[in-house]
PDB file of N, CA and C in Angstrom:
ATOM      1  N   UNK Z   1       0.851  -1.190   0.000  1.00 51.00           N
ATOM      2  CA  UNK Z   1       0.000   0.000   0.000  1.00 51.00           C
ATOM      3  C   UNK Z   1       0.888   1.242   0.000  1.00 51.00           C
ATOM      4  N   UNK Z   2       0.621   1.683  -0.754  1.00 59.00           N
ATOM      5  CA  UNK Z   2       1.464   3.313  -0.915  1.00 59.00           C
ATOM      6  C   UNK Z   2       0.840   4.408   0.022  1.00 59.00           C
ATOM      7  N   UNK Z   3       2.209   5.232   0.898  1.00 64.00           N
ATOM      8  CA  UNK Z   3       2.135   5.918   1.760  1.00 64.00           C
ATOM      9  C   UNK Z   3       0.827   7.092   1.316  1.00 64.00           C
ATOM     10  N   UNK Z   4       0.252   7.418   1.975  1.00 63.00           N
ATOM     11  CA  UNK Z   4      -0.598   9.063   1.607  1.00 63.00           C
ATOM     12  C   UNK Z   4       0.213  10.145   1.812  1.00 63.00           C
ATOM     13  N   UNK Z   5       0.249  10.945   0.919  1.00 62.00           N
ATOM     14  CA  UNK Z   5       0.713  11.867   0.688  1.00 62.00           C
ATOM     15  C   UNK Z   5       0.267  12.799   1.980  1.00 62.00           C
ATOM     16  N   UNK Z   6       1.343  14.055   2.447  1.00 74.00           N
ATOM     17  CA  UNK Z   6       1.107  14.746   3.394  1.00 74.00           C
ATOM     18  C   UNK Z   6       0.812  16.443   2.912  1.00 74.00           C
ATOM     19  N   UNK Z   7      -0.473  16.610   3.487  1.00 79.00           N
ATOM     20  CA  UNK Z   7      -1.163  17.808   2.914  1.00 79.00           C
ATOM     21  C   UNK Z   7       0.014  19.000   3.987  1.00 79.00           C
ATOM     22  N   UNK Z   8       0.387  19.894   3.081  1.00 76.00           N
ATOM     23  CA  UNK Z   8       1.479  20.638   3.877  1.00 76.00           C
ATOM     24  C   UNK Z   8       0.732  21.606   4.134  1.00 76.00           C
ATOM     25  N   UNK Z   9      -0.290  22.397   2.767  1.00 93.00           N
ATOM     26  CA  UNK Z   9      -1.177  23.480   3.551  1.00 93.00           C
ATOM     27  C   UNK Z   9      -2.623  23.561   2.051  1.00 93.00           C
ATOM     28  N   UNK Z  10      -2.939  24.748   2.655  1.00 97.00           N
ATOM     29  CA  UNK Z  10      -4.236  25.488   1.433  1.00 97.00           C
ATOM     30  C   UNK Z  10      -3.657  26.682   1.543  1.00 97.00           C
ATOM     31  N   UNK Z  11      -3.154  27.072   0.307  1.00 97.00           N
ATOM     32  CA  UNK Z  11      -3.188  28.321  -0.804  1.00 97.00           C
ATOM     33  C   UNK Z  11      -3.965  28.631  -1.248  1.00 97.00           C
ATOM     34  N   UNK Z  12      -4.761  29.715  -0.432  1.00 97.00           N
ATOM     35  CA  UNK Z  12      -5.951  30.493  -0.672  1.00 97.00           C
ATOM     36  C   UNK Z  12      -5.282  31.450  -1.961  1.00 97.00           C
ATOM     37  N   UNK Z  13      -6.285  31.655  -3.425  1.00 96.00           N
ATOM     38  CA  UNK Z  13      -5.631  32.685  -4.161  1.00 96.00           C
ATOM     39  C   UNK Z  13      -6.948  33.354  -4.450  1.00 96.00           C
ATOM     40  N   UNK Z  14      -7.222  34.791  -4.500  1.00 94.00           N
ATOM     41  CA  UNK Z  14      -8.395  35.373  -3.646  1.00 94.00           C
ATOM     42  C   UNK Z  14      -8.501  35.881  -5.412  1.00 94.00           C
ATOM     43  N   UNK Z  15      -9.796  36.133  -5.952  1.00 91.00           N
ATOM     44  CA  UNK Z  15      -9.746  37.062  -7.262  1.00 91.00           C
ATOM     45  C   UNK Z  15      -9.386  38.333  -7.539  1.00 91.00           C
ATOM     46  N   UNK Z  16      -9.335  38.896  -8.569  1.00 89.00           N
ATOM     47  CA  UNK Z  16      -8.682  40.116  -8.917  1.00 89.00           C
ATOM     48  C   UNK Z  16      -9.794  41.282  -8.019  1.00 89.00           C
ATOM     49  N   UNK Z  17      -9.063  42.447  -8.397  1.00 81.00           N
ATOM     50  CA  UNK Z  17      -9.484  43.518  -7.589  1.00 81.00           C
ATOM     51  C   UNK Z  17     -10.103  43.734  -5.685  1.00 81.00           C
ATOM     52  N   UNK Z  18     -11.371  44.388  -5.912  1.00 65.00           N
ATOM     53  CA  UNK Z  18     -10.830  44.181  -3.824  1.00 65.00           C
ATOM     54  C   UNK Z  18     -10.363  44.954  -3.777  1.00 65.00           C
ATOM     55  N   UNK Z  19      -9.577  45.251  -2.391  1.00 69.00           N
ATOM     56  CA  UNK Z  19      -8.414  46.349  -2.376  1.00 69.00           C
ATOM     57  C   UNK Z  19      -8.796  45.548  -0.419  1.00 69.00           C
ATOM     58  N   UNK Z  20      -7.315  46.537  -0.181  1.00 78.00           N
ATOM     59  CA  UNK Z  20      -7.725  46.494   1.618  1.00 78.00           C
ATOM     60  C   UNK Z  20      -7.011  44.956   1.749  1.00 78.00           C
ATOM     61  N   UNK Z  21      -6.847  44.850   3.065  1.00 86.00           N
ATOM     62  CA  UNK Z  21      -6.576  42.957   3.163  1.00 86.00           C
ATOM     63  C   UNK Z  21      -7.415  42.316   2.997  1.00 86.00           C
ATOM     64  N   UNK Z  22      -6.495  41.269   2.225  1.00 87.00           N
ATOM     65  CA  UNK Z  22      -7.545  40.017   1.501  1.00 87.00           C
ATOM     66  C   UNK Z  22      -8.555  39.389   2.583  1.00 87.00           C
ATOM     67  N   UNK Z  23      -7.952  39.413   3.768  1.00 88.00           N
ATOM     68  CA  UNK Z  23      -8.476  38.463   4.559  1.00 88.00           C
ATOM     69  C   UNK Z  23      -9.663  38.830   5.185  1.00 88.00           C
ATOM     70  N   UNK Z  24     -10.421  39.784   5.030  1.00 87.00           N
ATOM     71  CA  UNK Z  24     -11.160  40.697   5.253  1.00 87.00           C
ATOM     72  C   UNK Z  24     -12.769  40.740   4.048  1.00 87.00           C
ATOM     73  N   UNK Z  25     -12.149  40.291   2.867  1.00 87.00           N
ATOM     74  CA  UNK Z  25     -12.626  40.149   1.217  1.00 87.00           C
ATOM     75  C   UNK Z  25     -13.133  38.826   1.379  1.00 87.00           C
ATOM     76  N   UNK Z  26     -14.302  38.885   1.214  1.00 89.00           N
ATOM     77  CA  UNK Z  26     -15.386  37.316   0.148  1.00 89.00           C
ATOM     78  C   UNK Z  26     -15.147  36.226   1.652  1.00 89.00           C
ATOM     79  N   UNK Z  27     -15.134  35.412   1.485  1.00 94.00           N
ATOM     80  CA  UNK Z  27     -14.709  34.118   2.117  1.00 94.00           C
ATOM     81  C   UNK Z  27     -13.277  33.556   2.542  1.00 94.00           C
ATOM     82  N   UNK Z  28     -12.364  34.630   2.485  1.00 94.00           N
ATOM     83  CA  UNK Z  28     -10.990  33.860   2.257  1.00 94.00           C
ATOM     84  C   UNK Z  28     -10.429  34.073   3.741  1.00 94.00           C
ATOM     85  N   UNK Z  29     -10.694  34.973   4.349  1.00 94.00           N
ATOM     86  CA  UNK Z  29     -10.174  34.518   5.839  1.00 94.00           C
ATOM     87  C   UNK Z  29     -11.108  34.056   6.653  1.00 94.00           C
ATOM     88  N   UNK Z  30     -12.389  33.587   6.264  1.00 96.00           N
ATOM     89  CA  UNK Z  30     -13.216  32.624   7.155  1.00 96.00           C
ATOM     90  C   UNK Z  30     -12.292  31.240   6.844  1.00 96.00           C
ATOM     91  N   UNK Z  31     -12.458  30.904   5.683  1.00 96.00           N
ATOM     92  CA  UNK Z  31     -11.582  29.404   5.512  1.00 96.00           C
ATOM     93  C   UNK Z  31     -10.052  29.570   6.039  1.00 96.00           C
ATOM     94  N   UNK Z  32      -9.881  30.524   5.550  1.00 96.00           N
ATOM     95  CA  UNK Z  32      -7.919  29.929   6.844  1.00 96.00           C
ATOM     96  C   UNK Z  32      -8.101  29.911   8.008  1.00 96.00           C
ATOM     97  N   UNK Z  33      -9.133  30.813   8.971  1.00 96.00           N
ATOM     98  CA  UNK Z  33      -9.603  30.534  10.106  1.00 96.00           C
ATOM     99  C   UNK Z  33      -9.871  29.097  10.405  1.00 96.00           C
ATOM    100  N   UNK Z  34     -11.259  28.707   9.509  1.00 96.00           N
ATOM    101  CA  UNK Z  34     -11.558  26.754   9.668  1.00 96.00           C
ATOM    102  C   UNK Z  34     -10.579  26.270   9.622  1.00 96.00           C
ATOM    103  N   UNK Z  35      -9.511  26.355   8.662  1.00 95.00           N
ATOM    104  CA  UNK Z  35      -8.833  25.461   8.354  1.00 95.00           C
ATOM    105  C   UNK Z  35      -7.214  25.596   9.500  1.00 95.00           C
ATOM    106  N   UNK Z  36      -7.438  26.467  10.179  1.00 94.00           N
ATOM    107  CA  UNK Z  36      -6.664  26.392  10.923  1.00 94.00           C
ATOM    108  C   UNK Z  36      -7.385  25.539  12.481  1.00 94.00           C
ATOM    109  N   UNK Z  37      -8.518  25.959  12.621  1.00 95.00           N
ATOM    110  CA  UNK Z  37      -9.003  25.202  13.520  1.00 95.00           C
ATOM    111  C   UNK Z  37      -8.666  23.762  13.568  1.00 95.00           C
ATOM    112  N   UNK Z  38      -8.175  23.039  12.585  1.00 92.00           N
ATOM    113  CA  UNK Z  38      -8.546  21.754  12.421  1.00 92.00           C
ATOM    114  C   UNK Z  38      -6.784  21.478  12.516  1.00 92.00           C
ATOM    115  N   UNK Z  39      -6.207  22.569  11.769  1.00 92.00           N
ATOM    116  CA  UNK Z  39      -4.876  22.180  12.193  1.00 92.00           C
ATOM    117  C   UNK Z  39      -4.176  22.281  10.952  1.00 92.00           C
ATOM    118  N   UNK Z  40      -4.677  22.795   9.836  1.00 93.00           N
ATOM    119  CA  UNK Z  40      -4.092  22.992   8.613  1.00 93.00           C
ATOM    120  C   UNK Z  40      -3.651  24.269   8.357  1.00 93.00           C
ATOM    121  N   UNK Z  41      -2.477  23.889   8.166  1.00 94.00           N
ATOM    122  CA  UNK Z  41      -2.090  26.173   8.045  1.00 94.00           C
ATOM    123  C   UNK Z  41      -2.674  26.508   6.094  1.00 94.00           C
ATOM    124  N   UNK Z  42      -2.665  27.906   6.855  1.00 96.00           N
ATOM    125  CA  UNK Z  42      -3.811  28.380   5.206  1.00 96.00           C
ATOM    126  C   UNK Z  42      -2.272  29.405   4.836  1.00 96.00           C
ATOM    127  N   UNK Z  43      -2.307  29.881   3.276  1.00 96.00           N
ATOM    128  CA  UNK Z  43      -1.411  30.543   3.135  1.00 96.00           C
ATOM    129  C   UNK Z  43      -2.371  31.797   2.238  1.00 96.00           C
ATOM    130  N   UNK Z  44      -2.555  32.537   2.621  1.00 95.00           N
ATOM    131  CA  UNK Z  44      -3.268  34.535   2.160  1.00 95.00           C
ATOM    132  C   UNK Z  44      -2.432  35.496   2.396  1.00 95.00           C
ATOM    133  N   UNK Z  45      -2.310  35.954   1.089  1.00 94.00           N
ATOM    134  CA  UNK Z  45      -1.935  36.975   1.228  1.00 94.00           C
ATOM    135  C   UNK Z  45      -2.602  38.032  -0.040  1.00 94.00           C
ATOM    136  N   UNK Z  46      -2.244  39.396   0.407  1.00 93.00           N
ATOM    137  CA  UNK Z  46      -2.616  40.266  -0.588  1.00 93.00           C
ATOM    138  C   UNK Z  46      -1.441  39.570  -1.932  1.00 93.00           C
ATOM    139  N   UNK Z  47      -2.426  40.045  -3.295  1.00 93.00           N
ATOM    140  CA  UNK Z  47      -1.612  39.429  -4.302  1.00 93.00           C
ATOM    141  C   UNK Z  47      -0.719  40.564  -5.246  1.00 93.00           C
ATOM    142  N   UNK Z  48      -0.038  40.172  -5.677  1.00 92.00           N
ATOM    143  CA  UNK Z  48       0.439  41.506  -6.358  1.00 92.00           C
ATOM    144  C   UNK Z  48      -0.459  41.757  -7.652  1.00 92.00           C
ATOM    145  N   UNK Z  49       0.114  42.920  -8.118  1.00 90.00           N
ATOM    146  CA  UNK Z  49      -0.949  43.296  -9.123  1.00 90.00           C
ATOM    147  C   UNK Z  49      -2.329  42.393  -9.352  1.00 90.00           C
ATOM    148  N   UNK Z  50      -3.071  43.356  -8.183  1.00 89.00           N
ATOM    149  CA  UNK Z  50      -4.353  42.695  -7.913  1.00 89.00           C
ATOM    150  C   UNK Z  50      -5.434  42.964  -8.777  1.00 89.00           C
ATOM    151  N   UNK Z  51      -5.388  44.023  -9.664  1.00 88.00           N
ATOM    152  CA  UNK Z  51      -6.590  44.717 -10.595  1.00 88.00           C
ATOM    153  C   UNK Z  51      -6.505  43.719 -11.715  1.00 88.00           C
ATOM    154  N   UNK Z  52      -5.307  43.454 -12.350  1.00 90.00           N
ATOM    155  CA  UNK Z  52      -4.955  42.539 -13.358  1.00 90.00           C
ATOM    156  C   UNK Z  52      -4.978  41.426 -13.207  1.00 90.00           C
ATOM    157  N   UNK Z  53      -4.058  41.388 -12.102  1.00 90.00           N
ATOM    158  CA  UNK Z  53      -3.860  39.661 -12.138  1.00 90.00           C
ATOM    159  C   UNK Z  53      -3.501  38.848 -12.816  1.00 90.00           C
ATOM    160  N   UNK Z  54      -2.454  39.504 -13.380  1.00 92.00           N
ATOM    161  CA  UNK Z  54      -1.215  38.812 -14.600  1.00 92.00           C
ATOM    162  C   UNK Z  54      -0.689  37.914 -14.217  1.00 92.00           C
ATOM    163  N   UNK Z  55      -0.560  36.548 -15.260  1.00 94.00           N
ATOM    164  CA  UNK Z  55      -0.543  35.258 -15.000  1.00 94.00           C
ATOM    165  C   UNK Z  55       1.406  35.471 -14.832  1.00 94.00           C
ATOM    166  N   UNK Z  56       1.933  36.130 -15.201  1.00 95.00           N
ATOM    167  CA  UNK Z  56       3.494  36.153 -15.283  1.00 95.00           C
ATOM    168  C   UNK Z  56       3.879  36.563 -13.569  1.00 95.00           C
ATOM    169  N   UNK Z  57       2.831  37.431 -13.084  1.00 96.00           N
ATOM    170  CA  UNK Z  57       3.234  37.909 -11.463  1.00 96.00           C
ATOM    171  C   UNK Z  57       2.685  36.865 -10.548  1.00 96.00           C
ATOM    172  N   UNK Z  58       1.583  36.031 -10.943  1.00 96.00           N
ATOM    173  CA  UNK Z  58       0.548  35.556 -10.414  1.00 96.00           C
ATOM    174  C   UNK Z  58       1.402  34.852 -10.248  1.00 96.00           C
ATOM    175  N   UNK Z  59       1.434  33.845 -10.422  1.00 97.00           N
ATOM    176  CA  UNK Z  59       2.062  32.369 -10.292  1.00 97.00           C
ATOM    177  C   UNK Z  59       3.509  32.145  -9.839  1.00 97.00           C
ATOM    178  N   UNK Z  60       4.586  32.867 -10.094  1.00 97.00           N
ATOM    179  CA  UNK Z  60       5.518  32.995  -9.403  1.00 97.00           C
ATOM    180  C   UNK Z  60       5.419  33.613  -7.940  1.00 97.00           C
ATOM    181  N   UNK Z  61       4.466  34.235  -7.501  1.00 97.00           N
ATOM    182  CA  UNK Z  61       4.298  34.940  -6.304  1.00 97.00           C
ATOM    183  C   UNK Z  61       3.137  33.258  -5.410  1.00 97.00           C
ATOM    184  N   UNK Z  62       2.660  33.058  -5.998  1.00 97.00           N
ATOM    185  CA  UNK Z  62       1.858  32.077  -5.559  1.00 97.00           C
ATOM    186  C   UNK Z  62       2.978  30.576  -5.374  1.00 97.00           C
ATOM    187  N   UNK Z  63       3.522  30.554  -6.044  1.00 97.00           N
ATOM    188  CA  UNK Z  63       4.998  29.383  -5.914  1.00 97.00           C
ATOM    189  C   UNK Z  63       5.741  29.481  -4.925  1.00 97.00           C
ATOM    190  N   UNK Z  64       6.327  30.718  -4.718  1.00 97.00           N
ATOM    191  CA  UNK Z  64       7.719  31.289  -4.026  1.00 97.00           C
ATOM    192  C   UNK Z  64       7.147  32.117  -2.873  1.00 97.00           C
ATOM    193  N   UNK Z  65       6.190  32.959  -2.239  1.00 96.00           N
ATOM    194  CA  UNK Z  65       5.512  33.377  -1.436  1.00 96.00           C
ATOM    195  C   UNK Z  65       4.538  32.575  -0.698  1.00 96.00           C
ATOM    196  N   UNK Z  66       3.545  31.928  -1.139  1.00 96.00           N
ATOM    197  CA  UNK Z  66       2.551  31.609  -0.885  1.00 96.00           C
ATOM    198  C   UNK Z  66       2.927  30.076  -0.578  1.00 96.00           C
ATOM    199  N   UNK Z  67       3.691  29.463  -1.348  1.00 95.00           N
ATOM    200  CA  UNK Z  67       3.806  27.853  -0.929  1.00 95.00           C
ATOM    201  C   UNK Z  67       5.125  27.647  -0.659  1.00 95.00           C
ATOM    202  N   UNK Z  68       5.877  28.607  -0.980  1.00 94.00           N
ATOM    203  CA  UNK Z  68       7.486  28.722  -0.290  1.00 94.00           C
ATOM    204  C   UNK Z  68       8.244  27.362  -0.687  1.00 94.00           C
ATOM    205  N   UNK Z  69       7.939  27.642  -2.277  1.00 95.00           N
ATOM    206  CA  UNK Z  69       8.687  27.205  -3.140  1.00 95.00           C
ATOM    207  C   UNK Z  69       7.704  25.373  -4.162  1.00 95.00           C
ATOM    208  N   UNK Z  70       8.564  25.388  -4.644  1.00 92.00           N
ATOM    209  CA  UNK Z  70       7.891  24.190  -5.794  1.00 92.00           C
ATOM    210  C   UNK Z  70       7.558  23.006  -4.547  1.00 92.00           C
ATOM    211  N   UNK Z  71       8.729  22.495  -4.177  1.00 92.00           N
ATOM    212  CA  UNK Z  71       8.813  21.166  -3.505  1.00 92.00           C
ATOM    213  C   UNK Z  71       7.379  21.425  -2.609  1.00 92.00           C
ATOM    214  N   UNK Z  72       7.034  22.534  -1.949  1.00 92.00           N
ATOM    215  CA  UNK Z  72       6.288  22.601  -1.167  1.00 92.00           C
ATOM    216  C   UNK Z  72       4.602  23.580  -1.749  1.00 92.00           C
ATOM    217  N   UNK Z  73       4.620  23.709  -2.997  1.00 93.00           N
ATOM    218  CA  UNK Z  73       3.659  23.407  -3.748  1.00 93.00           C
ATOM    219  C   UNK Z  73       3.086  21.999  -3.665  1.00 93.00           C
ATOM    220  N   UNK Z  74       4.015  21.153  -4.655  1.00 90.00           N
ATOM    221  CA  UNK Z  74       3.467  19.904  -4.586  1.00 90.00           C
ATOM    222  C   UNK Z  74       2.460  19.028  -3.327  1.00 90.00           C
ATOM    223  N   UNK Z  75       2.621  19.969  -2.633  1.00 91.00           N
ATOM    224  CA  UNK Z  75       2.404  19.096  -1.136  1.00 91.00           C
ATOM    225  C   UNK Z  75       1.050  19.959  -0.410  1.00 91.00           C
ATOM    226  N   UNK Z  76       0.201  20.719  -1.552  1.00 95.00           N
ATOM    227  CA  UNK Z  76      -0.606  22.019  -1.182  1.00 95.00           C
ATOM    228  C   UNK Z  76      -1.958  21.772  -2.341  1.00 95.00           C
ATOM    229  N   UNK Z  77      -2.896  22.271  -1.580  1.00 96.00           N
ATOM    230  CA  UNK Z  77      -4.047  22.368  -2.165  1.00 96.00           C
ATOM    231  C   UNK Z  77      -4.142  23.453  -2.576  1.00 96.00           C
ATOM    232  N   UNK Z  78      -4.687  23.961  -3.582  1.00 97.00           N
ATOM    233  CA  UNK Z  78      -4.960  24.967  -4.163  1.00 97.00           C
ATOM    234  C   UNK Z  78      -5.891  25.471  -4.570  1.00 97.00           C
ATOM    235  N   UNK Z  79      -6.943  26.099  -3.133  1.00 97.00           N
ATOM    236  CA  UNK Z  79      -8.626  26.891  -3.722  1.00 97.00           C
ATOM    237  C   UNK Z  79      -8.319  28.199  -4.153  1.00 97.00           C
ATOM    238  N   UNK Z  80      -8.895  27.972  -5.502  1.00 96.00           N
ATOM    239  CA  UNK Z  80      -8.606  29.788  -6.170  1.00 96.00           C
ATOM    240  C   UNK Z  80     -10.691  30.186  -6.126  1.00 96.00           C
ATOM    241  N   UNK Z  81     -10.452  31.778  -6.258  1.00 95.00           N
ATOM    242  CA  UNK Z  81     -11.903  32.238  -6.296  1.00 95.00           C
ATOM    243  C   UNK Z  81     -11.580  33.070  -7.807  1.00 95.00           C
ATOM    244  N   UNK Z  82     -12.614  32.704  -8.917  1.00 94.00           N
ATOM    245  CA  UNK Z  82     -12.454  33.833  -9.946  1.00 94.00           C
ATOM    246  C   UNK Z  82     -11.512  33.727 -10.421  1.00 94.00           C
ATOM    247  N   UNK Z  83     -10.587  35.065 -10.987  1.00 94.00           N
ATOM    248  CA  UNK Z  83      -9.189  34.586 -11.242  1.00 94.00           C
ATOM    249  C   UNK Z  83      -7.914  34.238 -10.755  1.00 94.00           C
ATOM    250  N   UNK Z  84      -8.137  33.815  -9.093  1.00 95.00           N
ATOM    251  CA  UNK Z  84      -7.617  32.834  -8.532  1.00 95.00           C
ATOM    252  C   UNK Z  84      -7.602  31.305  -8.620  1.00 95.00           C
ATOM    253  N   UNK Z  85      -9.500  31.032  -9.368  1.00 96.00           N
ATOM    254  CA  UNK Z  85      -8.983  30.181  -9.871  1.00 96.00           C
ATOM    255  C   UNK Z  85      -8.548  29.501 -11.207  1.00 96.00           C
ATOM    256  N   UNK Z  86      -8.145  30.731 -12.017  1.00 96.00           N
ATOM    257  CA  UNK Z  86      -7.783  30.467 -13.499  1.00 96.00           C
ATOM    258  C   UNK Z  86      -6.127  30.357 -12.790  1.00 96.00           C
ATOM    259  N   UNK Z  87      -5.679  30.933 -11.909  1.00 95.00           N
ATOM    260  CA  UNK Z  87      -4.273  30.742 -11.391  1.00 95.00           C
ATOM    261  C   UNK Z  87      -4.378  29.397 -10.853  1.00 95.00           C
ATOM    262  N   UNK Z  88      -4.917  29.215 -10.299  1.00 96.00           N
ATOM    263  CA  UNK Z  88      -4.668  27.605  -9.906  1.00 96.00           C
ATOM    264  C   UNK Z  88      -4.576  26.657 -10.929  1.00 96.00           C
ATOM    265  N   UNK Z  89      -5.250  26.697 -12.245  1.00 96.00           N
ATOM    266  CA  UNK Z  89      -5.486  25.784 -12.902  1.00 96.00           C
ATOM    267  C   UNK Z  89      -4.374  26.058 -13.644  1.00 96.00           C
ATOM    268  N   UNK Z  90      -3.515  27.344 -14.227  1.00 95.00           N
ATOM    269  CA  UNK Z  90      -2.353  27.125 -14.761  1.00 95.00           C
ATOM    270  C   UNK Z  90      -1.422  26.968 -14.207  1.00 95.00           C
ATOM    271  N   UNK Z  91      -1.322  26.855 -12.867  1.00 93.00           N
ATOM    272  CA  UNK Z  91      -0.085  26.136 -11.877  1.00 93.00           C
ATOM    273  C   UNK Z  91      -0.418  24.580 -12.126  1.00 93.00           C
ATOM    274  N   UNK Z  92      -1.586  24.254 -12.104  1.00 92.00           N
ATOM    275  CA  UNK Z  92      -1.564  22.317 -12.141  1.00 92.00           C
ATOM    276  C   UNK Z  92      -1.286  22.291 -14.268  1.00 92.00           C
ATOM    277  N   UNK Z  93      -1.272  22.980 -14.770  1.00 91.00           N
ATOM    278  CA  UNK Z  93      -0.983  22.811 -16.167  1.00 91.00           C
ATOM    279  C   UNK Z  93       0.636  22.971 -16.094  1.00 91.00           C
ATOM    280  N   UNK Z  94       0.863  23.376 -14.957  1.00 81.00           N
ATOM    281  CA  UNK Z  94       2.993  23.020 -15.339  1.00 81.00           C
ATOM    282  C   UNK Z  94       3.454  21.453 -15.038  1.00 81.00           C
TER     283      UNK Z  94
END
């Protein structure tokens, strides 16, 4: 039987525009709240160029910030809202 994989966290990636902290915006710091309750660390942050939400800033900031690096991507769930989650879906397309 092959080991289960170990969930390292949830990478919340919140949609474009908003302003103010994310965590504050839609649903995204109620769920890192739950999900910390239970014992899962959440990773939010404000995103860079948030009006746009350019897939060239997006995703490297979501890699290297947010999951603190590839190895520890792999090991992360990834709920996007809107065009958070068009970012999620071209991070699982690499």
């Amino acid at each position: 039987k092959a080991s289960e994989p170990q969930l390292d966290r949830v990478i919340i990636v919140p949609g474009n525009g908003g302003g103010g902290d994310i965590r504050h915006c839609n649903w995204y710091g109620w769920l890192a709240k739950e999900l910390k309750k239970v014992g899962i660390e959440a990773s939010l942050r404000n995103m860079p160029d948030p009006v746009f939400a350019r897939e060239d800033r997006w995703l490297p900031f979501i890699e290297k910030e947010l999951a603190g690096g590839v190895d520890n991507l792999k090991k992360s769930v990834v709920v996007g809202h809107s065009s958070g989650a068009a970012a999620a879906m071209r991070l699982a397309e690499k």
